[in-house]
Amino acid sequence: MQVFFSRPSSGWKTTIAMFVVVVFSIGFVPLFLPPPGLDNPEAIGAYLNGQLPTLGPPEAVETTEAFPNITFNSPLTFTMHPQQNRAFVGQRDGKIYHFLNQSNVSSKTLFLDLSPKVGVVWDGGFLGLTFHPNFGRAGQPGRNYFYVYYNTRDGNGGNEPTSPQPQPCIGGAVWNGGYNILARYAVNEGSLTVNPNSETIMFKTRHYNSTHYGGGLLFGLDGFLYLTTGDQAQHNPAQILNNNLDGGVLRIDV
């Protein structure tokens, strides 16, 4: 900032004094403010700097087999009926069962068999299942749906081959003609039967490599459907958000 004064020559002392006051008041204001930071250091956390509690013997954890009279083949999903005390289990091969949520239950019922569509490869296959939050509630239109997420078979109709081996770390993604599918099915709530021809595919993406597919599927309290998608062993491409849906959490208004 420049400051100009128009004074008679006899008032040069007054001019200099005023100039000095302006410079100090503008340029050195921070000198009169309190310095940043804390007066004294404060502890950030209870167990920092190696100050950890002494470890004792591990506590015993007791477990009880919840349903000893029924078995499943690679169960990956478990969810409850929104209105009934009935559990639904999805196997990795695409078969979905339901049964009464009782410890002495001895039978299960096939809800839907997607095994002809599902491609089982490493940690892929049938990966997610959830019901519409208003399923089974009278007076709620468009509610009797359930949603699934799965990997399809490859382009030859089989499970994805293990050869050639993918090279995820150097971007050598391998695609064998399979897809990742998020789909919706209609259910008769009274009989708990599914129309297998009612599948509505919500989106379909290419199924790369043979691992890291995500699959967590549920409705949030906000009414939106949330799906986690894996990076499909493509670490770098999954960070590019403008051209793929990999490696993230999708929030969908159904």
Coordinates of C-alpha atoms in Angstrom, one line a residue:
M1 CA 0.0 0.0 0.0
Q2 CA 1.2 3.5 -0.9
V3 CA 0.3 6.5 1.2
F4 CA 0.7 10.1 -0.1
F5 CA 0.3 13.3 1.9
S6 CA 0.1 16.8 0.6
R7 CA 1.6 19.1 3.3
P8 CA 3.4 22.4 3.3
S9 CA 7.2 22.0 3.4
S10 CA 7.2 23.3 6.9
G11 CA 5.2 20.3 8.1
W12 CA 7.6 17.6 7.0
K13 CA 8.0 16.3 10.5
T14 CA 4.3 15.7 10.8
T15 CA 4.2 13.9 7.4
I16 CA 7.0 11.5 8.5
A17 CA 5.3 10.7 11.8
M18 CA 1.9 10.0 10.1
F19 CA 3.7 7.7 7.5
V20 CA 5.4 5.7 10.2
V21 CA 2.1 5.2 12.1
V22 CA 0.4 4.0 8.9
V23 CA 3.2 1.5 8.0
F24 CA 3.3 0.0 11.5
S25 CA -0.5 -0.3 11.8
I26 CA -0.8 -2.1 8.4
G27 CA 2.4 -4.1 8.0
F28 CA 3.0 -5.3 11.6
V29 CA -0.5 -6.1 12.9
P30 CA 0.3 -9.9 13.2
L31 CA 3.0 -9.0 15.8
F32 CA 0.3 -7.9 18.2
L33 CA -1.9 -11.1 17.8
P34 CA -1.4 -14.2 20.0
P35 CA 0.9 -16.8 18.5
P36 CA -0.6 -20.0 17.0
G37 CA -0.5 -23.4 18.7
L38 CA -0.9 -24.6 22.3
D39 CA 0.7 -23.2 25.4
N40 CA 1.4 -26.7 26.6
P41 CA 1.4 -30.1 24.8
E42 CA -1.7 -32.2 25.2
A43 CA -2.2 -36.0 25.0
I44 CA -3.8 -37.1 21.7
G45 CA -4.7 -40.7 22.7
A46 CA -4.5 -43.0 25.7
Y47 CA -2.2 -45.6 24.1
L48 CA 0.3 -43.7 22.0
N49 CA 4.1 -43.7 22.2
G50 CA 4.2 -47.3 23.2
Q51 CA 2.0 -46.9 26.3
L52 CA -0.1 -50.0 25.7
P53 CA -2.0 -51.9 28.3
T54 CA -0.5 -55.2 29.4
L55 CA -1.9 -58.2 27.5
G56 CA -3.4 -60.9 29.7
P57 CA -4.4 -64.4 28.7
P58 CA -7.0 -64.6 25.8
E59 CA -10.6 -64.8 26.9
A60 CA -12.4 -67.9 26.1
V61 CA -15.0 -67.5 23.4
E62 CA -18.0 -69.9 23.5
T63 CA -19.8 -70.7 20.2
T64 CA -22.9 -72.6 19.6
E65 CA -23.9 -74.1 16.3
A66 CA -27.0 -72.2 15.3
F67 CA -28.7 -74.7 13.0
P68 CA -27.1 -78.1 13.7
N69 CA -29.7 -80.1 11.6
I70 CA -29.2 -78.4 8.3
T71 CA -26.2 -77.9 6.0
F72 CA -25.2 -75.7 3.1
N73 CA -22.6 -75.7 0.4
S74 CA -20.4 -72.6 0.6
P75 CA -23.0 -70.2 2.0
L76 CA -22.1 -66.6 1.4
T77 CA -25.2 -64.5 2.2
F78 CA -27.5 -64.6 5.1
T79 CA -30.5 -62.3 5.5
M80 CA -33.9 -62.3 7.3
H81 CA -37.3 -62.0 5.9
P82 CA -38.5 -58.4 6.6
Q83 CA -41.8 -59.5 8.2
Q84 CA -41.3 -63.1 9.2
N85 CA -39.0 -65.1 11.5
R86 CA -37.5 -66.8 8.5
A87 CA -33.9 -66.8 7.3
F88 CA -32.6 -66.8 3.7
V89 CA -29.2 -68.2 2.8
G90 CA -27.5 -67.8 -0.6
Q91 CA -24.8 -70.3 -1.7
R92 CA -21.9 -69.4 -3.8
D93 CA -23.2 -71.7 -6.6
G94 CA -26.4 -69.6 -6.9
K95 CA -28.9 -71.7 -4.9
I96 CA -31.0 -69.7 -2.4
Y97 CA -32.8 -71.4 0.5
H98 CA -35.0 -70.3 3.3
F99 CA -36.0 -71.9 6.6
L100 CA -37.5 -71.1 10.0
N101 CA -35.2 -69.2 12.3
Q102 CA -35.3 -71.9 15.0
S103 CA -32.4 -73.9 16.4
N104 CA -34.1 -77.2 15.9
V105 CA -35.1 -76.6 12.3
S106 CA -34.3 -79.7 10.2
S107 CA -35.5 -78.7 6.7
K108 CA -34.9 -76.0 4.2
T109 CA -36.8 -74.9 1.1
L110 CA -35.3 -73.9 -2.2
F111 CA -36.3 -70.3 -2.9
L112 CA -34.5 -69.8 -6.3
D113 CA -31.9 -71.7 -8.2
L114 CA -29.6 -69.4 -10.2
S115 CA -26.9 -72.0 -10.6
P116 CA -27.4 -72.3 -14.4
K117 CA -26.4 -68.6 -14.6
V118 CA -23.8 -68.2 -11.9
G119 CA -20.2 -68.7 -12.6
V120 CA -18.2 -70.0 -9.6
V121 CA -14.6 -68.8 -9.6
W122 CA -12.4 -68.4 -6.6
D123 CA -14.2 -65.8 -4.4
G124 CA -16.8 -65.1 -7.1
G125 CA -20.2 -66.6 -7.7
F126 CA -23.5 -65.6 -6.0
L127 CA -22.5 -62.7 -3.7
G128 CA -25.4 -60.7 -2.5
L129 CA -29.1 -60.9 -1.5
T130 CA -31.5 -58.5 0.1
F131 CA -35.2 -57.7 0.2
H132 CA -37.0 -54.5 -0.5
P133 CA -37.5 -52.7 2.9
N134 CA -41.3 -52.7 2.4
F135 CA -41.5 -56.3 1.4
G136 CA -44.7 -57.9 2.8
R137 CA -46.2 -54.7 4.0
A138 CA -49.8 -54.1 2.9
G139 CA -50.6 -50.9 1.1
Q140 CA -47.1 -50.4 -0.2
P141 CA -47.0 -50.7 -4.0
G142 CA -43.9 -52.0 -5.8
R143 CA -42.6 -53.7 -2.6
N144 CA -42.5 -57.4 -3.2
Y145 CA -39.0 -57.6 -4.7
F146 CA -35.7 -59.0 -3.7
Y147 CA -32.3 -58.1 -5.2
V148 CA -29.3 -60.2 -6.1
Y149 CA -25.8 -59.6 -7.1
Y150 CA -23.8 -62.4 -8.9
N151 CA -21.1 -63.2 -11.4
T152 CA -22.3 -65.0 -14.6
R153 CA -20.7 -67.9 -16.4
D154 CA -18.1 -67.1 -19.0
G155 CA -18.6 -66.7 -22.7
N156 CA -18.5 -70.5 -23.2
G157 CA -21.2 -71.1 -20.6
G158 CA -18.7 -72.5 -18.0
N159 CA -17.0 -71.2 -14.9
E160 CA -14.2 -68.8 -15.7
P161 CA -11.0 -70.8 -16.5
T162 CA -7.9 -70.4 -14.4
S163 CA -5.7 -70.1 -17.4
P164 CA -4.4 -67.8 -18.6
Q165 CA -3.5 -66.4 -15.2
P166 CA -4.5 -62.8 -14.7
Q167 CA -1.8 -60.2 -14.1
P168 CA -3.7 -57.6 -11.9
C169 CA -0.6 -55.7 -10.7
I170 CA 0.5 -54.7 -14.2
G171 CA -3.0 -54.0 -15.6
G172 CA -3.3 -57.2 -17.6
A173 CA -7.0 -57.7 -17.0
V174 CA -8.5 -61.0 -18.3
W175 CA -12.0 -61.1 -19.6
N176 CA -13.6 -64.4 -20.5
G177 CA -17.1 -63.2 -21.5
G178 CA -18.7 -63.1 -18.0
Y179 CA -20.5 -60.3 -16.3
N180 CA -21.3 -58.9 -12.9
I181 CA -25.1 -58.6 -12.5
L182 CA -27.3 -56.6 -10.2
A183 CA -30.9 -57.9 -10.7
R184 CA -34.3 -57.7 -9.2
Y185 CA -36.9 -60.5 -8.9
A186 CA -40.6 -60.5 -8.1
V187 CA -41.9 -62.6 -5.2
N188 CA -45.4 -63.9 -4.3
E189 CA -45.3 -62.9 -0.6
G190 CA -48.0 -65.3 0.4
S191 CA -46.4 -68.5 -1.0
L192 CA -42.8 -67.2 -1.0
T193 CA -42.4 -68.3 -4.6
V194 CA -40.3 -66.5 -7.2
N195 CA -41.1 -66.1 -10.9
P196 CA -37.7 -67.0 -12.4
N197 CA -38.7 -65.1 -15.6
S198 CA -39.2 -61.8 -13.7
E199 CA -35.5 -61.0 -13.6
T200 CA -34.9 -57.3 -14.2
I201 CA -31.3 -56.6 -14.8
M202 CA -30.4 -53.2 -13.2
F203 CA -26.9 -53.1 -14.5
K204 CA -24.3 -55.4 -16.0
T205 CA -20.6 -54.8 -16.0
R206 CA -17.7 -57.0 -17.4
H207 CA -16.4 -59.7 -15.1
Y208 CA -12.6 -59.4 -15.1
N209 CA -9.9 -61.7 -13.7
S210 CA -10.9 -64.1 -11.0
T211 CA -11.1 -62.3 -7.6
H212 CA -12.2 -59.2 -5.7
Y213 CA -15.8 -58.8 -6.7
G214 CA -17.4 -57.3 -3.6
G215 CA -21.1 -58.2 -3.2
G216 CA -22.3 -56.6 0.0
L217 CA -25.9 -55.7 -0.7
L218 CA -28.4 -54.0 1.6
F219 CA -30.9 -51.2 2.0
G220 CA -30.0 -48.3 4.1
L221 CA -32.3 -46.4 6.5
D222 CA -32.6 -43.8 3.8
G223 CA -34.4 -46.2 1.5
F224 CA -31.6 -46.5 -1.0
L225 CA -30.0 -49.7 -2.1
Y226 CA -26.2 -50.0 -1.4
L227 CA -23.9 -52.3 -3.2
T228 CA -20.2 -52.8 -2.7
T229 CA -18.2 -53.5 -5.8
G230 CA -14.7 -55.0 -5.8
D231 CA -11.7 -53.7 -7.8
Q232 CA -11.6 -57.0 -9.7
A233 CA -7.9 -57.2 -9.0
Q234 CA -7.4 -54.0 -11.0
H235 CA -6.0 -51.7 -8.4
N236 CA -5.3 -48.7 -10.5
P237 CA -8.3 -48.6 -12.8
A238 CA -10.6 -48.9 -9.8
Q239 CA -9.4 -45.5 -8.6
I240 CA -10.6 -43.8 -11.8
L241 CA -14.2 -42.9 -11.0
N242 CA -15.4 -41.4 -14.3
N243 CA -15.4 -44.6 -16.4
N244 CA -16.1 -47.6 -14.3
L245 CA -18.1 -48.9 -11.3
D246 CA -15.3 -51.0 -9.7
G247 CA -13.9 -50.6 -6.2
G248 CA -16.7 -48.6 -4.6
V249 CA -20.0 -48.3 -2.9
L250 CA -23.0 -47.6 -5.2
R251 CA -26.0 -45.9 -3.8
I252 CA -29.1 -46.6 -5.9
D253 CA -32.6 -45.3 -5.9
V254 CA -34.7 -48.3 -6.9

